[in-house]
Short mmCIF file of C-alpha atoms in Angstrom, two decimals:
data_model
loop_
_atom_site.label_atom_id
_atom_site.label_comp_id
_atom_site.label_asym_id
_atom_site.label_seq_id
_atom_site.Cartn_x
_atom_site.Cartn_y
_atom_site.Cartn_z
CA UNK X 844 97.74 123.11 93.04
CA UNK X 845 97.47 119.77 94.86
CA UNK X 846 98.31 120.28 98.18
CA UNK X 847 94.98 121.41 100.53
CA UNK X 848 96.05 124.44 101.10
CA UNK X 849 97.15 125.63 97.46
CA UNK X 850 93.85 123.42 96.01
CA UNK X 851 90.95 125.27 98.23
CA UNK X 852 92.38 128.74 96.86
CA UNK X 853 92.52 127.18 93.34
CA UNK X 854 89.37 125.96 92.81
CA UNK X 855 88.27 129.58 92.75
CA UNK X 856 89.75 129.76 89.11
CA UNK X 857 87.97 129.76 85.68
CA UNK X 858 89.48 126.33 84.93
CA UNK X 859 88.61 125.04 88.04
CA UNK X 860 85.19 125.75 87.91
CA UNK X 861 84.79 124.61 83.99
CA UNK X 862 86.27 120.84 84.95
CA UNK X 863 83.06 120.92 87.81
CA UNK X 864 80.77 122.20 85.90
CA UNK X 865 81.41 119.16 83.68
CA UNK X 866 80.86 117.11 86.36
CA UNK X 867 77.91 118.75 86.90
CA UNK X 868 76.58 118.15 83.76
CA UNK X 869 77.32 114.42 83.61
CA UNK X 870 75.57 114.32 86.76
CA UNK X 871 72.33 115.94 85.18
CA UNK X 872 71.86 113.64 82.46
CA UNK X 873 70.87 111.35 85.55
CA UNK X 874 68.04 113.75 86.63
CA UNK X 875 66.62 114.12 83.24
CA UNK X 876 66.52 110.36 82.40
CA UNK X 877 64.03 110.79 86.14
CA UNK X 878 62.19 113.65 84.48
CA UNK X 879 61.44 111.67 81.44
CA UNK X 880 60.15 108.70 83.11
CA UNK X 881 58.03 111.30 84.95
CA UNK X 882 54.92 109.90 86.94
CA UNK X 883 55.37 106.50 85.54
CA UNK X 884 55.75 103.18 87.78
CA UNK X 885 59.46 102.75 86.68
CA UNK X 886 59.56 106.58 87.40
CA UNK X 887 58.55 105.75 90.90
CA UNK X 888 61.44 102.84 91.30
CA UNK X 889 63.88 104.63 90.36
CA UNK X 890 63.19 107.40 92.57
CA UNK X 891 62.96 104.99 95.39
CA UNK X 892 66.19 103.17 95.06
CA UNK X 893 68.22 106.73 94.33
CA UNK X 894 66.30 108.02 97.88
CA UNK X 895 67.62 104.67 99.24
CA UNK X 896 71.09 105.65 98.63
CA UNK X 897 70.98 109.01 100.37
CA UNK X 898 73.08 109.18 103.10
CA UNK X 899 71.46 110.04 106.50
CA UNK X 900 73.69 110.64 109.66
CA UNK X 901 72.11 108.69 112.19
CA UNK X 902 70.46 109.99 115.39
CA UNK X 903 72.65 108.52 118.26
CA UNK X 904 69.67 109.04 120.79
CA UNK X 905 68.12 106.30 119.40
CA UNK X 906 70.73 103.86 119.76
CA UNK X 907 72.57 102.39 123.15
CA UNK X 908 75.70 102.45 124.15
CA UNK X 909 77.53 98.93 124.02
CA UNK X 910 80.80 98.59 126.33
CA UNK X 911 81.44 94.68 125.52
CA UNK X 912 82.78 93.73 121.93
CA UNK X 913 81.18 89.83 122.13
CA UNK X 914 77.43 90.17 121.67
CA UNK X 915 75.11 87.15 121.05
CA UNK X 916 72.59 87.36 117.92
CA UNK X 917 70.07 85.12 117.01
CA UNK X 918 71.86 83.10 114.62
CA UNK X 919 75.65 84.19 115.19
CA UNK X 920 78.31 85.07 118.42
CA UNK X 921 79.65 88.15 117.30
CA UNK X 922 83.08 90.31 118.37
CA UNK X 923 84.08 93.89 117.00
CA UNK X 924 87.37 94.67 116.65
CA UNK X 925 88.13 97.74 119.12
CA UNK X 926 90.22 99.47 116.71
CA UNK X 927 88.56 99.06 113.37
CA UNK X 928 84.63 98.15 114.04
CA UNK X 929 84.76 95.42 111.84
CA UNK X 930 83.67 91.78 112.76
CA UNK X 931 86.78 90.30 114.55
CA UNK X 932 85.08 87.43 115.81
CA UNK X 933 81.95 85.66 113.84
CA UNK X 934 80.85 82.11 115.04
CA UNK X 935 77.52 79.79 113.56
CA UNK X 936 75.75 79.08 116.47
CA UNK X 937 74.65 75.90 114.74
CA UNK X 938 77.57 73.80 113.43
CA UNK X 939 80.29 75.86 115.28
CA UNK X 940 81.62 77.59 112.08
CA UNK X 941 84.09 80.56 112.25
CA UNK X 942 83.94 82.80 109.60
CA UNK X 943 86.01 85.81 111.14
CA UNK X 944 88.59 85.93 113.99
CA UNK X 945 91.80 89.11 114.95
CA UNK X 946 93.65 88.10 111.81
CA UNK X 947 90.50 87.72 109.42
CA UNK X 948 88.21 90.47 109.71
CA UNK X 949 85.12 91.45 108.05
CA UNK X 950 83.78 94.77 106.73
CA UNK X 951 87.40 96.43 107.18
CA UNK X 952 87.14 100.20 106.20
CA UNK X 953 90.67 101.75 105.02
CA UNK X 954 91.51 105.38 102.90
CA UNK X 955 94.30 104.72 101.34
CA UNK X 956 96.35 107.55 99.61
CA UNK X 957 99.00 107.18 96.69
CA UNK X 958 102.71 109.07 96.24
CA UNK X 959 104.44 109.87 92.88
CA UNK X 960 106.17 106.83 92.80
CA UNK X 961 103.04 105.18 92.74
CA UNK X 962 102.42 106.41 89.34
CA UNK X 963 105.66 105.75 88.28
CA UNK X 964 105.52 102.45 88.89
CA UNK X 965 102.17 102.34 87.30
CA UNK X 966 103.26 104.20 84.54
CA UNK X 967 106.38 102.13 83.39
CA UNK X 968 104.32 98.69 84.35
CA UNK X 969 101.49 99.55 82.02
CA UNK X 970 102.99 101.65 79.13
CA UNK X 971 104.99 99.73 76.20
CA UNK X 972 108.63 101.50 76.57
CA UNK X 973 108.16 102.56 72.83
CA UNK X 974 105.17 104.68 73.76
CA UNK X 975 106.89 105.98 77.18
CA UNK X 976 108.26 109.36 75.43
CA UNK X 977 105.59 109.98 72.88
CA UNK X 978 104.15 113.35 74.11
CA UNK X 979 100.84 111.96 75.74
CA UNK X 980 101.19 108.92 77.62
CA UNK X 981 102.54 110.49 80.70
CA UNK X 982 100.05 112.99 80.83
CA UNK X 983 97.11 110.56 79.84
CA UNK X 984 98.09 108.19 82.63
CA UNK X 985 99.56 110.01 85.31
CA UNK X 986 99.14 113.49 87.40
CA UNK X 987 102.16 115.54 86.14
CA UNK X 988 103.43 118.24 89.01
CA UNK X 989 102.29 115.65 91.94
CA UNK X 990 105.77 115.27 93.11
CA UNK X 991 105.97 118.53 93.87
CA UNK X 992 102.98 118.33 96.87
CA UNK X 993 104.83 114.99 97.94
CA UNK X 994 101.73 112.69 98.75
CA UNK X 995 102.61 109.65 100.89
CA UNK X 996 101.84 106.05 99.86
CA UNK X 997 100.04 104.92 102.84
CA UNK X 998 96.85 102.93 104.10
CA UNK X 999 94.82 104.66 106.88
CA UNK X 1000 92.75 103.65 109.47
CA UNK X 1001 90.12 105.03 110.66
CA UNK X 1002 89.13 104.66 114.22
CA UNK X 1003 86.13 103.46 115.85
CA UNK X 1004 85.34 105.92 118.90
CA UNK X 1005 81.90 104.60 119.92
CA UNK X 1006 79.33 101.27 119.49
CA UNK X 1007 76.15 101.52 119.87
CA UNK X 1008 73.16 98.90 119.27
CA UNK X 1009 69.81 98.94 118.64
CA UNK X 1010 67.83 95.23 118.90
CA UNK X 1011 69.35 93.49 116.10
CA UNK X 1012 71.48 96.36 114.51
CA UNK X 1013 74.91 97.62 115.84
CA UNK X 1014 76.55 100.39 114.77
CA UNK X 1015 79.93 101.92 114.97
CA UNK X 1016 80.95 105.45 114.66
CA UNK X 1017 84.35 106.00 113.39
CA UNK X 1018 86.48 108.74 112.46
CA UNK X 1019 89.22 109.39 109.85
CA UNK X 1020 92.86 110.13 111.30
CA UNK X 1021 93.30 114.21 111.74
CA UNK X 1022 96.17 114.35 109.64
CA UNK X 1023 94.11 112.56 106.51
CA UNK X 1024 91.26 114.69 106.78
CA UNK X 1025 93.31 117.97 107.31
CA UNK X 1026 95.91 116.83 104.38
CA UNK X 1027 94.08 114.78 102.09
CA UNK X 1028 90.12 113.54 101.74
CA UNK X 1029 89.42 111.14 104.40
CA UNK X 1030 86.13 112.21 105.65
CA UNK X 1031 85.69 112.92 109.65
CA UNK X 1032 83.10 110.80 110.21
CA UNK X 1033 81.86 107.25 109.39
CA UNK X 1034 78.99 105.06 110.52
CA UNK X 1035 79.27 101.37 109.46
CA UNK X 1036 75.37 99.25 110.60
CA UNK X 1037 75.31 95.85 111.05
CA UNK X 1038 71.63 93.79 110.54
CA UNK X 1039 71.68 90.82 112.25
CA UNK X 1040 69.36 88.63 110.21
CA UNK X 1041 66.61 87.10 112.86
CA UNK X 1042 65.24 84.79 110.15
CA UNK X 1043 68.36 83.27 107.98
CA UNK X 1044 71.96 83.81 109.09
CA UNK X 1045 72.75 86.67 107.19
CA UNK X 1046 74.02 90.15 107.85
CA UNK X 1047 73.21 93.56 106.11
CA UNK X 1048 75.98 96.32 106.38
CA UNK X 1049 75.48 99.87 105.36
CA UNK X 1050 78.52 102.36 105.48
CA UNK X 1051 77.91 105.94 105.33
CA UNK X 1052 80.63 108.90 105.62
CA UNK X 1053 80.42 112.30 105.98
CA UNK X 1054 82.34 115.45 105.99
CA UNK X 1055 84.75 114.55 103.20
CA UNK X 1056 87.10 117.29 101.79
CA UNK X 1057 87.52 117.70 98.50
CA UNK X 1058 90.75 116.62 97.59
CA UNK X 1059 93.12 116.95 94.45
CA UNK X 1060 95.79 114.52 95.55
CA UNK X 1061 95.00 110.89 94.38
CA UNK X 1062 93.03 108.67 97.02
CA UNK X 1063 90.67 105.65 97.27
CA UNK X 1064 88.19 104.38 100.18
CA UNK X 1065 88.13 100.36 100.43
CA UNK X 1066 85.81 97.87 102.65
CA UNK X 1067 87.35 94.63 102.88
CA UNK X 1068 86.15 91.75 103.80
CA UNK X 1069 88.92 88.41 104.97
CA UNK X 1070 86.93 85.65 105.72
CA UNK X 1071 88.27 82.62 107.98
CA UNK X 1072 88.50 79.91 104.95
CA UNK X 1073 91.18 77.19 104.04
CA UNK X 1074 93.67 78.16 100.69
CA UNK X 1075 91.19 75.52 99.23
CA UNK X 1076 88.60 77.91 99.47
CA UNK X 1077 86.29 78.06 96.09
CA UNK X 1078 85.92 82.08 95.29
CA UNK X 1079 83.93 83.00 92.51
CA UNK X 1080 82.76 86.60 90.94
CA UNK X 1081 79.46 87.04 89.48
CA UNK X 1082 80.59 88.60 85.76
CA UNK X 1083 78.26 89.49 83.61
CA UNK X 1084 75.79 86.95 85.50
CA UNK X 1085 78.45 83.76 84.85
CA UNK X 1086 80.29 82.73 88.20
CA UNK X 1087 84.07 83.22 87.23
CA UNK X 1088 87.33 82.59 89.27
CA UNK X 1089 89.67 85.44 90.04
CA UNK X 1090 92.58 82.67 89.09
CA UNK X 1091 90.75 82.38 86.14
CA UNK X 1092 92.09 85.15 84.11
CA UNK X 1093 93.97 85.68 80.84
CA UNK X 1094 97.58 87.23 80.95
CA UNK X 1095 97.77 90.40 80.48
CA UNK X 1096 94.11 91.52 82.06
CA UNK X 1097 93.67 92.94 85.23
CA UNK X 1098 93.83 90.14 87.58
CA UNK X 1099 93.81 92.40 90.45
CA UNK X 1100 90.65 94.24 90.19
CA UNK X 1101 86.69 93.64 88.43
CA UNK X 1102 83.74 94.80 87.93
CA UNK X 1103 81.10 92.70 89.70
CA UNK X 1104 77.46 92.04 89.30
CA UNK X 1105 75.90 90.73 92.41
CA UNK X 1106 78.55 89.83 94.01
CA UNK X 1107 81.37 87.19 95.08
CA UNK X 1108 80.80 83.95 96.43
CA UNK X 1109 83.30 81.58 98.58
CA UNK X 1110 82.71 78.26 99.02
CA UNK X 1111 85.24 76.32 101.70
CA UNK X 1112 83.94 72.63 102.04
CA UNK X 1113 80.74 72.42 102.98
CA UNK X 1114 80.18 76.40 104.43
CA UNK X 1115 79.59 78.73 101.79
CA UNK X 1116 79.13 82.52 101.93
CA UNK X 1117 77.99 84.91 99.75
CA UNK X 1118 78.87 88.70 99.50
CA UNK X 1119 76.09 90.64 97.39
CA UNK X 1120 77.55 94.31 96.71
CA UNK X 1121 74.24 96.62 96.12
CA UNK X 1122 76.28 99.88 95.32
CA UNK X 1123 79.95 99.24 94.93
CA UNK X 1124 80.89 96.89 91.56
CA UNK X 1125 84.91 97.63 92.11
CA UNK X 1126 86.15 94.34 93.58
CA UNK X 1127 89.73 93.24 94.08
CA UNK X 1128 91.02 90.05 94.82
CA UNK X 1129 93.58 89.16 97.28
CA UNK X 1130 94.25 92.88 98.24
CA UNK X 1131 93.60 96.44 97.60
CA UNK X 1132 95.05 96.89 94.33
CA UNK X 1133 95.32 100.24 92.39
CA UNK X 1134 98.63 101.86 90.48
CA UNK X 1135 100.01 98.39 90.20
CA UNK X 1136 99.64 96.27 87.03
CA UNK X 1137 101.43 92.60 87.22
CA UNK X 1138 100.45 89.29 86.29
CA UNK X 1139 100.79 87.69 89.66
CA UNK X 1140 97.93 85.85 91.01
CA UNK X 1141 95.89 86.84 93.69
CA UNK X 1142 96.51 85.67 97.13
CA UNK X 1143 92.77 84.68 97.84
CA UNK X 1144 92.95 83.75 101.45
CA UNK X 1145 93.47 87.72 101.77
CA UNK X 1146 89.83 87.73 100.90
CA UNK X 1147 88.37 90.66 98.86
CA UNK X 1148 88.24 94.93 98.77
CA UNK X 1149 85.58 96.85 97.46
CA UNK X 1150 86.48 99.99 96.14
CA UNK X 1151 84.00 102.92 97.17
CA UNK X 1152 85.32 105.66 95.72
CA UNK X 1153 88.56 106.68 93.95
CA UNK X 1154 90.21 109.35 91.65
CA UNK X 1155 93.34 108.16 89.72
CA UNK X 1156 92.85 108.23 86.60
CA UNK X 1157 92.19 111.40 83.97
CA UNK X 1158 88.76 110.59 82.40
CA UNK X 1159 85.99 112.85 82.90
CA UNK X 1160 84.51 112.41 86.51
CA UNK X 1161 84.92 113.97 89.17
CA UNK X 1162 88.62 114.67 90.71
CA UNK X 1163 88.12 115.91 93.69
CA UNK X 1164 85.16 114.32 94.92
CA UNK X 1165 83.17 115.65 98.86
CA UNK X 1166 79.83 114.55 99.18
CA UNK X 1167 78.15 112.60 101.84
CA UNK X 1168 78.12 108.55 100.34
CA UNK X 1169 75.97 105.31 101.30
CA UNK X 1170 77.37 101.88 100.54
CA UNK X 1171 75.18 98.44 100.92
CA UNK X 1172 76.32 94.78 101.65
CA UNK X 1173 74.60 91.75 102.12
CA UNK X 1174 76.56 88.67 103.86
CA UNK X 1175 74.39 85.21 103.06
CA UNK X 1176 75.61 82.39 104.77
CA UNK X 1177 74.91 78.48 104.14
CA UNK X 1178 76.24 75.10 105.10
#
């Protein structure tokens, strides 16, 4: 039962509803960690960065239409790409520095979507051949019966339909392609807000979606962000609060995808951006990377994905996943 059609009716079923009421109750261990902090100060933060991750679909009426793509901010000459609603075009107004142009874009939203031959891959990459036919391994690390809904390996795009701004803030509605939402989980509707910074150059980016179907076939939501830099460029990931280079990792570990505390930084002689991640830890080098386990080395001018959501692999959360989600990003830049 992976297909859309054959899921919806399935989920009706005892075992269905057993795996989400697991989920359920993974979730509520979050709500009674609130209830025992009760009316305490910390009990008060964390309420107040949970409500700040709520998604809220905005209220167009307060927002105006923009027709032109270049825009001038107070620190930065800014283009959006037509297509995608990411930064196409991102120029310093002091020193001149580019930091995004057509073929490096920033804050690049893609739903990507994975076949059987994905796993396979995956599967004979990643297991030792002794283990291959020992009874579990197959099960444990792929989805057994996916070939049979025939899921295509593909990136989408979604599409920006309208720009609006608002002072300093732009935002950009997009929506997922029909045939994702009506065959897989792409949700139908997107909102990705710039903040222009007025004091520093920086830039604050919140991405919300809504309207996602739940979806049993394997998928994953990136943001990626390509900045303009030299192959020279200095990255760095913030691991367990040490700065560490994606080209600085042992054989055999995943070079193509980390965990992330604050952020990632990239310095590129003497400009030098920073890209905090308040929500999303899932980082990966070079380019989206999941289902395929190699020891190459990133290709960091590529720049770097976030992943926002995803639901590959067999452990218990959730595999079929529709809420509403809020995603945060901060862009620092220095010289």
């Amino acid at each position: 039962a992976y297909t859309a059609e054959k899921f919806s009716a399935a989920r009706g079923n005892e075992n269905f509803r057993k795996f989400e009421a697991s989920w359920a109750e993974q979730r509520g261990y979050v709500n009674a960690a609130l209830e025992e902090l009760g009316q305490t100060q910390r009990g008060f933060e964390a309420h107040e960065r949970l409500e700040a991750l709520r998604p809220q679909r905005p209220n167009v009426s307060d927002w105006d239409p923009v027709e032109t793509q270049l825009l001038e901010m107070a620190f930065f000459t800014v283009r959006f790409d037509s297509q995608t609603g990411a930064l196409s075009g991102l120029t310093l107004k002091r020193g001149g520095n580019a930091w995004a142009d057509a073929s490096h874009l920033l804050a690049s939203l893609r739903y990507q979507t994975f076949s059987a031959q994905d796993y396979e891959r995956f599967f004979r990459q990643y297991i030792r051949p002794e283990e291959q036919n020992n009874g579990w391994s197959r099960e444990d690390f792929t989805k057994p019966g996916l070939e049979l809904a025939n899921p295509v390996s593909r990136m989408w795009q979604p599409n920006a339909v309208r720009v609006y701004r608002r002072g300093s803030q732009v935002m950009v509605h997009l929506q997922g392609p029909a045939q994702a939402v009506r065959e897989y989980g792409c949700p139908r509707d997107f909102y990705l807000t710039y903040t222009f910074n007025e004091v520093t150059p920086g830039i604050n980016i919140d991405l919300q979606w809504f309207d996602k179907p739940a979806c049993r076939l394997p998928e994953a939501t990136w943001l990626s962000f390509s900045p303009r830099v030299s192959a020279a460029a200095d990255w760095r990931m913030d691991k367990l609060g040490q700065p560490v280079s994606p080209l600085d990792v042992v054989e055999n570990g995943n070079r193509h995808l980390h965990a992330v505390g604050r952020g990632v930084t990239c310095a590129d002689g003497g400009q030098f951006l920073r890209i905090e991640t308040l929500d999303a830890p899932l980082v990966a080098p070079g380019k989206p990377s999941l289902l395929d386990f190699n020891n190459n080395q990133p290709d960091l001018t590529l720049g770097v994905h976030f992943n926002l959501h995803n639901n590959l692999w067999g452990t218990n959360f959730p595999m079929w996943f529709e809420d509403d989600c809020r995603f945060r990003f901060k862009l620092i830049f220095a010289e």
